[in-house]
């Protein structure tokens, strides 16, 4: 390590303290390894306790000419908040913001300001007493995902009426083309003139109602409820490369250092109802989607789809997640994942223990619990290969029930209106699918090849949505799991390869097929280090970060300073 970098470590410790400056590889690994994929070396991980400390860290790191990765919860599914390999031209410092989790309510809780490490779960908890709810209410929120991370990645969520996470109101730092660090306050709140004043006043909530501006800038995607209804459009409803929703912090993927975002909240419905639909005919689901989006007065809340393979894998390998949330509440899931990481980190030092020991332990424990699935769902699993969860509220409840009764007089399949217990369990069962597939692969890795995932947005007018693969591709796959947000036509498709199969080559073949059909990918998980950023998205990243100081390499772009060409 050079003298300047040794001096940087000393300066980082002076800012946040020795205990919150991690340099030992065993301690930095949880931060430099992705939730699902991606890892690399970090010179240091620092954990500031204030917005002002983040600013001081940024100044020190920029002066020392190191690369910077801003990290919140590190729950991304495409490795977008960690290093990816070690072929960078500068050391990397990771700034973890999770100690700065304050959420401030404004405008009678109709909007909030979330600081850098605030979480969706914390937001849901905070808003509950005010009769309001956040953009996402289950999914990423349950594993501790951050508010800022959702905005930076235009995360989608399951809720049809709300669209991707989006705001034009944020407070961030960037490095300009001359290498100068500056603070940009576009939060719509007057907080002072200097960075030190602005950051301190925000964290101490030292501002009044008269300092808050309510102008034309958006704090959510106010058009999505109309966009998703356009069922004959030949473009997807939402996807990460959509220039319509790339603005400063929104979609920046860590190419800016985001201190805070201001976002809208939503009134909690007086009545809610979940309808469980089963069918063996994809055309029936197509009809329901097109009819409900185009003719209903009341737009549905969500429409979650999964196939029979997903049902089975979630029932067996997602049982522990299901039971913890069902019996203890979603607030225990972040703690469960934290414990899981500790167990896996410790067991990694012992070669005789299996990889991801925590998964083996939790799976064994789940066998001790009886069947947790409602009887009517089990009956539908025995009859139908396609399962569709339609959530509605208020006047949409009667509208949906009347429609489904008429539809299934002639269409193949059936439906039932869930009790509250059935609804809670159906939603949890759907939520557990992603983790259950990963668990299945971990515990059966000796018999299978690599796992490969695709997050894709289909055209709004796409009718042939259920994927039928050519024989030459099908023969290379051991297991397929299809699920997604069906009204939005956002599909998550997971494949477990047969042993010896080149997963990357198969993925490229499937993505080429999607290209030919006008689909877009990724849909909502963002590019991370798994997908290549397309031309417009790459240009947006360069505008945000012309020196390539922040999160270099994102979207398979250059990892070198000033976007220099990198040898392959």
mmCIF file with all atom_site columns, C-alpha atoms in Angstrom, residues 153-320:
data_model
loop_
_atom_site.group_PDB
_atom_site.id
_atom_site.type_symbol
_atom_site.label_atom_id
_atom_site.label_alt_id
_atom_site.label_comp_id
_atom_site.label_asym_id
_atom_site.label_entity_id
_atom_site.label_seq_id
_atom_site.pdbx_PDB_ins_code
_atom_site.Cartn_x
_atom_site.Cartn_y
_atom_site.Cartn_z
_atom_site.occupancy
_atom_site.B_iso_or_equiv
_atom_site.pdbx_formal_charge
_atom_site.auth_seq_id
_atom_site.auth_comp_id
_atom_site.auth_asym_id
_atom_site.auth_atom_id
_atom_site.pdbx_PDB_model_num
ATOM 1   C CA . UNK A 1 153 ? -31.910 1.391   -9.075  1.00 0.00 ? 153 UNK A CA 1
ATOM 2   C CA . UNK A 1 154 ? -35.429 2.419   -10.181 1.00 0.00 ? 154 UNK A CA 1
ATOM 3   C CA . UNK A 1 155 ? -36.580 -0.705  -8.364  1.00 0.00 ? 155 UNK A CA 1
ATOM 4   C CA . UNK A 1 156 ? -39.956 -1.908  -9.542  1.00 0.00 ? 156 UNK A CA 1
ATOM 5   C CA . UNK A 1 157 ? -41.924 -3.593  -6.822  1.00 0.00 ? 157 UNK A CA 1
ATOM 6   C CA . UNK A 1 158 ? -45.155 -5.513  -7.185  1.00 0.00 ? 158 UNK A CA 1
ATOM 7   C CA . UNK A 1 159 ? -47.669 -2.693  -6.963  1.00 0.00 ? 159 UNK A CA 1
ATOM 8   C CA . UNK A 1 160 ? -49.382 -1.944  -10.271 1.00 0.00 ? 160 UNK A CA 1
ATOM 9   C CA . UNK A 1 161 ? -50.572 1.547   -9.379  1.00 0.00 ? 161 UNK A CA 1
ATOM 10  C CA . UNK A 1 162 ? -47.146 2.883   -8.325  1.00 0.00 ? 162 UNK A CA 1
ATOM 11  C CA . UNK A 1 163 ? -44.564 1.980   -10.953 1.00 0.00 ? 163 UNK A CA 1
ATOM 12  C CA . UNK A 1 164 ? -40.800 2.094   -10.425 1.00 0.00 ? 164 UNK A CA 1
ATOM 13  C CA . UNK A 1 165 ? -39.300 3.853   -7.419  1.00 0.00 ? 165 UNK A CA 1
ATOM 14  C CA . UNK A 1 166 ? -38.626 7.398   -8.598  1.00 0.00 ? 166 UNK A CA 1
ATOM 15  C CA . UNK A 1 167 ? -38.002 10.949  -7.428  1.00 0.00 ? 167 UNK A CA 1
ATOM 16  C CA . UNK A 1 168 ? -36.580 14.189  -8.770  1.00 0.00 ? 168 UNK A CA 1
ATOM 17  C CA . UNK A 1 169 ? -35.940 15.455  -5.243  1.00 0.00 ? 169 UNK A CA 1
ATOM 18  C CA . UNK A 1 170 ? -32.605 14.375  -3.808  1.00 0.00 ? 170 UNK A CA 1
ATOM 19  C CA . UNK A 1 171 ? -29.425 15.530  -2.101  1.00 0.00 ? 171 UNK A CA 1
ATOM 20  C CA . UNK A 1 172 ? -26.212 14.150  -3.565  1.00 0.00 ? 172 UNK A CA 1
ATOM 21  C CA . UNK A 1 173 ? -22.509 14.674  -4.162  1.00 0.00 ? 173 UNK A CA 1
ATOM 22  C CA . UNK A 1 174 ? -20.747 14.242  -7.470  1.00 0.00 ? 174 UNK A CA 1
ATOM 23  C CA . UNK A 1 175 ? -17.265 14.595  -8.916  1.00 0.00 ? 175 UNK A CA 1
ATOM 24  C CA . UNK A 1 176 ? -17.181 16.815  -11.996 1.00 0.00 ? 176 UNK A CA 1
ATOM 25  C CA . UNK A 1 177 ? -14.992 16.567  -15.084 1.00 0.00 ? 177 UNK A CA 1
ATOM 26  C CA . UNK A 1 178 ? -12.229 18.526  -13.346 1.00 0.00 ? 178 UNK A CA 1
ATOM 27  C CA . UNK A 1 179 ? -12.197 16.081  -10.437 1.00 0.00 ? 179 UNK A CA 1
ATOM 28  C CA . UNK A 1 180 ? -13.874 18.534  -8.052  1.00 0.00 ? 180 UNK A CA 1
ATOM 29  C CA . UNK A 1 181 ? -16.313 17.222  -5.466  1.00 0.00 ? 181 UNK A CA 1
ATOM 30  C CA . UNK A 1 182 ? -19.502 19.233  -4.971  1.00 0.00 ? 182 UNK A CA 1
ATOM 31  C CA . UNK A 1 183 ? -22.755 18.885  -3.053  1.00 0.00 ? 183 UNK A CA 1
ATOM 32  C CA . UNK A 1 184 ? -26.031 19.367  -4.954  1.00 0.00 ? 184 UNK A CA 1
ATOM 33  C CA . UNK A 1 185 ? -29.169 20.124  -2.949  1.00 0.00 ? 185 UNK A CA 1
ATOM 34  C CA . UNK A 1 186 ? -32.175 19.341  -5.132  1.00 0.00 ? 186 UNK A CA 1
ATOM 35  C CA . UNK A 1 187 ? -34.191 18.101  -2.181  1.00 0.00 ? 187 UNK A CA 1
ATOM 36  C CA . UNK A 1 188 ? -36.575 21.035  -2.334  1.00 0.00 ? 188 UNK A CA 1
ATOM 37  C CA . UNK A 1 189 ? -35.735 22.088  1.210   1.00 0.00 ? 189 UNK A CA 1
ATOM 38  C CA . UNK A 1 190 ? -33.688 25.175  2.089   1.00 0.00 ? 190 UNK A CA 1
ATOM 39  C CA . UNK A 1 191 ? -31.010 23.941  4.485   1.00 0.00 ? 191 UNK A CA 1
ATOM 40  C CA . UNK A 1 192 ? -28.241 26.533  4.242   1.00 0.00 ? 192 UNK A CA 1
ATOM 41  C CA . UNK A 1 193 ? -25.485 27.419  1.825   1.00 0.00 ? 193 UNK A CA 1
ATOM 42  C CA . UNK A 1 194 ? -22.394 25.336  2.622   1.00 0.00 ? 194 UNK A CA 1
ATOM 43  C CA . UNK A 1 195 ? -22.199 21.526  2.525   1.00 0.00 ? 195 UNK A CA 1
ATOM 44  C CA . UNK A 1 196 ? -21.555 21.490  6.257   1.00 0.00 ? 196 UNK A CA 1
ATOM 45  C CA . UNK A 1 197 ? -24.651 23.597  6.976   1.00 0.00 ? 197 UNK A CA 1
ATOM 46  C CA . UNK A 1 198 ? -26.872 21.664  4.590   1.00 0.00 ? 198 UNK A CA 1
ATOM 47  C CA . UNK A 1 199 ? -25.926 18.227  5.873   1.00 0.00 ? 199 UNK A CA 1
ATOM 48  C CA . UNK A 1 200 ? -26.018 19.131  9.553   1.00 0.00 ? 200 UNK A CA 1
ATOM 49  C CA . UNK A 1 201 ? -29.330 20.965  9.292   1.00 0.00 ? 201 UNK A CA 1
ATOM 50  C CA . UNK A 1 202 ? -30.921 18.056  7.437   1.00 0.00 ? 202 UNK A CA 1
ATOM 51  C CA . UNK A 1 203 ? -29.786 15.404  9.889   1.00 0.00 ? 203 UNK A CA 1
ATOM 52  C CA . UNK A 1 204 ? -30.837 17.510  12.880  1.00 0.00 ? 204 UNK A CA 1
ATOM 53  C CA . UNK A 1 205 ? -34.108 18.337  11.077  1.00 0.00 ? 205 UNK A CA 1
ATOM 54  C CA . UNK A 1 206 ? -33.312 22.000  11.589  1.00 0.00 ? 206 UNK A CA 1
ATOM 55  C CA . UNK A 1 207 ? -35.775 23.379  9.052   1.00 0.00 ? 207 UNK A CA 1
ATOM 56  C CA . UNK A 1 208 ? -39.364 24.626  9.108   1.00 0.00 ? 208 UNK A CA 1
ATOM 57  C CA . UNK A 1 209 ? -42.397 24.129  6.904   1.00 0.00 ? 209 UNK A CA 1
ATOM 58  C CA . UNK A 1 210 ? -41.624 27.417  5.146   1.00 0.00 ? 210 UNK A CA 1
ATOM 59  C CA . UNK A 1 211 ? -38.236 26.000  4.060   1.00 0.00 ? 211 UNK A CA 1
ATOM 60  C CA . UNK A 1 212 ? -39.968 23.193  2.128   1.00 0.00 ? 212 UNK A CA 1
ATOM 61  C CA . UNK A 1 213 ? -40.869 23.884  -1.485  1.00 0.00 ? 213 UNK A CA 1
ATOM 62  C CA . UNK A 1 214 ? -43.762 22.115  -3.244  1.00 0.00 ? 214 UNK A CA 1
ATOM 63  C CA . UNK A 1 215 ? -43.128 22.689  -6.939  1.00 0.00 ? 215 UNK A CA 1
ATOM 64  C CA . UNK A 1 216 ? -43.368 20.740  -10.167 1.00 0.00 ? 216 UNK A CA 1
ATOM 65  C CA . UNK A 1 217 ? -40.654 18.198  -9.428  1.00 0.00 ? 217 UNK A CA 1
ATOM 66  C CA . UNK A 1 218 ? -41.942 14.660  -8.976  1.00 0.00 ? 218 UNK A CA 1
ATOM 67  C CA . UNK A 1 219 ? -41.499 12.507  -5.882  1.00 0.00 ? 219 UNK A CA 1
ATOM 68  C CA . UNK A 1 220 ? -42.941 9.381   -7.543  1.00 0.00 ? 220 UNK A CA 1
ATOM 69  C CA . UNK A 1 221 ? -43.824 8.046   -10.986 1.00 0.00 ? 221 UNK A CA 1
ATOM 70  C CA . UNK A 1 222 ? -47.150 9.825   -11.455 1.00 0.00 ? 222 UNK A CA 1
ATOM 71  C CA . UNK A 1 223 ? -47.797 8.402   -14.932 1.00 0.00 ? 223 UNK A CA 1
ATOM 72  C CA . UNK A 1 224 ? -47.388 4.678   -14.407 1.00 0.00 ? 224 UNK A CA 1
ATOM 73  C CA . UNK A 1 225 ? -51.039 3.939   -13.598 1.00 0.00 ? 225 UNK A CA 1
ATOM 74  C CA . UNK A 1 226 ? -51.910 5.237   -17.078 1.00 0.00 ? 226 UNK A CA 1
ATOM 75  C CA . UNK A 1 227 ? -48.905 3.687   -18.808 1.00 0.00 ? 227 UNK A CA 1
ATOM 76  C CA . UNK A 1 228 ? -49.626 0.157   -17.560 1.00 0.00 ? 228 UNK A CA 1
ATOM 77  C CA . UNK A 1 229 ? -53.159 0.368   -18.982 1.00 0.00 ? 229 UNK A CA 1
ATOM 78  C CA . UNK A 1 230 ? -51.811 0.832   -22.539 1.00 0.00 ? 230 UNK A CA 1
ATOM 79  C CA . UNK A 1 231 ? -52.105 -2.864  -23.362 1.00 0.00 ? 231 UNK A CA 1
ATOM 80  C CA . UNK A 1 232 ? -51.591 -2.449  -27.110 1.00 0.00 ? 232 UNK A CA 1
ATOM 81  C CA . UNK A 1 233 ? -48.273 -0.623  -26.853 1.00 0.00 ? 233 UNK A CA 1
ATOM 82  C CA . UNK A 1 234 ? -45.304 -2.461  -28.334 1.00 0.00 ? 234 UNK A CA 1
ATOM 83  C CA . UNK A 1 235 ? -42.901 -1.365  -25.565 1.00 0.00 ? 235 UNK A CA 1
ATOM 84  C CA . UNK A 1 236 ? -42.645 -2.602  -21.959 1.00 0.00 ? 236 UNK A CA 1
ATOM 85  C CA . UNK A 1 237 ? -44.311 -0.659  -19.150 1.00 0.00 ? 237 UNK A CA 1
ATOM 86  C CA . UNK A 1 238 ? -41.175 -0.336  -17.020 1.00 0.00 ? 238 UNK A CA 1
ATOM 87  C CA . UNK A 1 239 ? -37.513 -1.280  -17.291 1.00 0.00 ? 239 UNK A CA 1
ATOM 88  C CA . UNK A 1 240 ? -34.191 0.006   -15.979 1.00 0.00 ? 240 UNK A CA 1
ATOM 89  C CA . UNK A 1 241 ? -33.009 1.479   -19.279 1.00 0.00 ? 241 UNK A CA 1
ATOM 90  C CA . UNK A 1 242 ? -36.109 3.684   -19.613 1.00 0.00 ? 242 UNK A CA 1
ATOM 91  C CA . UNK A 1 243 ? -34.827 7.240   -20.075 1.00 0.00 ? 243 UNK A CA 1
ATOM 92  C CA . UNK A 1 244 ? -38.216 8.512   -18.943 1.00 0.00 ? 244 UNK A CA 1
ATOM 93  C CA . UNK A 1 245 ? -37.199 7.705   -15.376 1.00 0.00 ? 245 UNK A CA 1
ATOM 94  C CA . UNK A 1 246 ? -33.462 8.446   -15.292 1.00 0.00 ? 246 UNK A CA 1
ATOM 95  C CA . UNK A 1 247 ? -32.916 11.689  -13.385 1.00 0.00 ? 247 UNK A CA 1
ATOM 96  C CA . UNK A 1 248 ? -29.986 12.501  -11.077 1.00 0.00 ? 248 UNK A CA 1
ATOM 97  C CA . UNK A 1 249 ? -30.268 10.057  -8.131  1.00 0.00 ? 249 UNK A CA 1
ATOM 98  C CA . UNK A 1 250 ? -33.070 8.084   -9.807  1.00 0.00 ? 250 UNK A CA 1
ATOM 99  C CA . UNK A 1 251 ? -31.447 5.252   -11.723 1.00 0.00 ? 251 UNK A CA 1
ATOM 100 C CA . UNK A 1 252 ? -27.882 6.437   -11.037 1.00 0.00 ? 252 UNK A CA 1
ATOM 101 C CA . UNK A 1 253 ? -26.796 2.997   -9.742  1.00 0.00 ? 253 UNK A CA 1
ATOM 102 C CA . UNK A 1 254 ? -24.313 4.515   -7.325  1.00 0.00 ? 254 UNK A CA 1
ATOM 103 C CA . UNK A 1 255 ? -22.691 6.891   -9.833  1.00 0.00 ? 255 UNK A CA 1
ATOM 104 C CA . UNK A 1 256 ? -23.628 9.691   -7.425  1.00 0.00 ? 256 UNK A CA 1
ATOM 105 C CA . UNK A 1 257 ? -23.164 9.732   -3.645  1.00 0.00 ? 257 UNK A CA 1
ATOM 106 C CA . UNK A 1 258 ? -26.765 10.081  -2.496  1.00 0.00 ? 258 UNK A CA 1
ATOM 107 C CA . UNK A 1 259 ? -27.305 11.501  1.005   1.00 0.00 ? 259 UNK A CA 1
ATOM 108 C CA . UNK A 1 260 ? -31.110 11.661  1.025   1.00 0.00 ? 260 UNK A CA 1
ATOM 109 C CA . UNK A 1 261 ? -34.195 11.360  -1.157  1.00 0.00 ? 261 UNK A CA 1
ATOM 110 C CA . UNK A 1 262 ? -37.688 12.803  -0.854  1.00 0.00 ? 262 UNK A CA 1
ATOM 111 C CA . UNK A 1 263 ? -40.527 10.547  -1.949  1.00 0.00 ? 263 UNK A CA 1
ATOM 112 C CA . UNK A 1 264 ? -44.305 10.300  -1.877  1.00 0.00 ? 264 UNK A CA 1
ATOM 113 C CA . UNK A 1 265 ? -46.253 7.982   0.398   1.00 0.00 ? 265 UNK A CA 1
ATOM 114 C CA . UNK A 1 266 ? -49.650 6.400   -0.240  1.00 0.00 ? 266 UNK A CA 1
ATOM 115 C CA . UNK A 1 267 ? -52.939 6.254   1.620   1.00 0.00 ? 267 UNK A CA 1
ATOM 116 C CA . UNK A 1 268 ? -53.656 2.808   3.007   1.00 0.00 ? 268 UNK A CA 1
ATOM 117 C CA . UNK A 1 269 ? -56.838 1.299   1.571   1.00 0.00 ? 269 UNK A CA 1
ATOM 118 C CA . UNK A 1 270 ? -59.890 0.882   3.778   1.00 0.00 ? 270 UNK A CA 1
ATOM 119 C CA . UNK A 1 271 ? -60.614 -2.588  2.342   1.00 0.00 ? 271 UNK A CA 1
ATOM 120 C CA . UNK A 1 272 ? -58.355 -5.137  0.645   1.00 0.00 ? 272 UNK A CA 1
ATOM 121 C CA . UNK A 1 273 ? -59.005 -8.523  -0.938  1.00 0.00 ? 273 UNK A CA 1
ATOM 122 C CA . UNK A 1 274 ? -56.896 -11.189 -2.640  1.00 0.00 ? 274 UNK A CA 1
ATOM 123 C CA . UNK A 1 275 ? -58.308 -13.486 -5.309  1.00 0.00 ? 275 UNK A CA 1
ATOM 124 C CA . UNK A 1 276 ? -56.468 -16.719 -6.054  1.00 0.00 ? 276 UNK A CA 1
ATOM 125 C CA . UNK A 1 277 ? -56.724 -17.852 -9.677  1.00 0.00 ? 277 UNK A CA 1
ATOM 126 C CA . UNK A 1 278 ? -55.647 -21.213 -11.074 1.00 0.00 ? 278 UNK A CA 1
ATOM 127 C CA . UNK A 1 279 ? -55.531 -22.291 -14.722 1.00 0.00 ? 279 UNK A CA 1
ATOM 128 C CA . UNK A 1 280 ? -53.639 -24.509 -17.141 1.00 0.00 ? 280 UNK A CA 1
ATOM 129 C CA . UNK A 1 281 ? -54.129 -22.163 -20.088 1.00 0.00 ? 281 UNK A CA 1
ATOM 130 C CA . UNK A 1 282 ? -51.809 -19.128 -20.491 1.00 0.00 ? 282 UNK A CA 1
ATOM 131 C CA . UNK A 1 283 ? -54.426 -17.513 -22.746 1.00 0.00 ? 283 UNK A CA 1
ATOM 132 C CA . UNK A 1 284 ? -56.818 -17.273 -19.797 1.00 0.00 ? 284 UNK A CA 1
ATOM 133 C CA . UNK A 1 285 ? -54.277 -15.204 -17.894 1.00 0.00 ? 285 UNK A CA 1
ATOM 134 C CA . UNK A 1 286 ? -53.703 -13.066 -20.973 1.00 0.00 ? 286 UNK A CA 1
ATOM 135 C CA . UNK A 1 287 ? -57.435 -12.371 -21.199 1.00 0.00 ? 287 UNK A CA 1
ATOM 136 C CA . UNK A 1 288 ? -57.696 -11.467 -17.499 1.00 0.00 ? 288 UNK A CA 1
ATOM 137 C CA . UNK A 1 289 ? -54.703 -9.127  -17.705 1.00 0.00 ? 289 UNK A CA 1
ATOM 138 C CA . UNK A 1 290 ? -55.899 -7.319  -20.799 1.00 0.00 ? 290 UNK A CA 1
ATOM 139 C CA . UNK A 1 291 ? -59.499 -7.037  -19.607 1.00 0.00 ? 291 UNK A CA 1
ATOM 140 C CA . UNK A 1 292 ? -58.686 -5.777  -16.128 1.00 0.00 ? 292 UNK A CA 1
ATOM 141 C CA . UNK A 1 293 ? -56.106 -3.224  -17.280 1.00 0.00 ? 293 UNK A CA 1
ATOM 142 C CA . UNK A 1 294 ? -58.165 -1.857  -20.149 1.00 0.00 ? 294 UNK A CA 1
ATOM 143 C CA . UNK A 1 295 ? -61.759 -1.955  -18.887 1.00 0.00 ? 295 UNK A CA 1
ATOM 144 C CA . UNK A 1 296 ? -61.726 -1.822  -15.105 1.00 0.00 ? 296 UNK A CA 1
ATOM 145 C CA . UNK A 1 297 ? -62.599 1.429   -13.402 1.00 0.00 ? 297 UNK A CA 1
ATOM 146 C CA . UNK A 1 298 ? -60.444 0.394   -10.443 1.00 0.00 ? 298 UNK A CA 1
ATOM 147 C CA . UNK A 1 299 ? -56.875 -0.586  -11.286 1.00 0.00 ? 299 UNK A CA 1
ATOM 148 C CA . UNK A 1 300 ? -55.787 -3.723  -9.380  1.00 0.00 ? 300 UNK A CA 1
ATOM 149 C CA . UNK A 1 301 ? -53.197 -3.379  -6.621  1.00 0.00 ? 301 UNK A CA 1
ATOM 150 C CA . UNK A 1 302 ? -50.988 -6.257  -7.766  1.00 0.00 ? 302 UNK A CA 1
ATOM 151 C CA . UNK A 1 303 ? -51.009 -9.394  -9.865  1.00 0.00 ? 303 UNK A CA 1
ATOM 152 C CA . UNK A 1 304 ? -48.385 -11.932 -8.865  1.00 0.00 ? 304 UNK A CA 1
ATOM 153 C CA . UNK A 1 305 ? -47.875 -15.014 -11.003 1.00 0.00 ? 305 UNK A CA 1
ATOM 154 C CA . UNK A 1 306 ? -45.924 -18.225 -10.457 1.00 0.00 ? 306 UNK A CA 1
ATOM 155 C CA . UNK A 1 307 ? -45.901 -21.673 -12.021 1.00 0.00 ? 307 UNK A CA 1
ATOM 156 C CA . UNK A 1 308 ? -46.229 -25.078 -10.369 1.00 0.00 ? 308 UNK A CA 1
ATOM 157 C CA . UNK A 1 309 ? -42.447 -25.542 -10.111 1.00 0.00 ? 309 UNK A CA 1
ATOM 158 C CA . UNK A 1 310 ? -42.231 -22.309 -8.123  1.00 0.00 ? 310 UNK A CA 1
ATOM 159 C CA . UNK A 1 311 ? -45.088 -23.434 -5.904  1.00 0.00 ? 311 UNK A CA 1
ATOM 160 C CA . UNK A 1 312 ? -43.246 -26.646 -5.051  1.00 0.00 ? 312 UNK A CA 1
ATOM 161 C CA . UNK A 1 313 ? -39.797 -25.134 -4.509  1.00 0.00 ? 313 UNK A CA 1
ATOM 162 C CA . UNK A 1 314 ? -41.177 -22.365 -2.307  1.00 0.00 ? 314 UNK A CA 1
ATOM 163 C CA . UNK A 1 315 ? -43.198 -24.850 -0.237  1.00 0.00 ? 315 UNK A CA 1
ATOM 164 C CA . UNK A 1 316 ? -40.147 -27.009 0.474   1.00 0.00 ? 316 UNK A CA 1
ATOM 165 C CA . UNK A 1 317 ? -37.172 -24.639 0.423   1.00 0.00 ? 317 UNK A CA 1
ATOM 166 C CA . UNK A 1 318 ? -38.820 -21.382 1.460   1.00 0.00 ? 318 UNK A CA 1
ATOM 167 C CA . UNK A 1 319 ? -40.651 -22.762 4.471   1.00 0.00 ? 319 UNK A CA 1
ATOM 168 C CA . UNK A 1 320 ? -38.308 -21.246 7.073   1.00 0.00 ? 320 UNK A CA 1
#
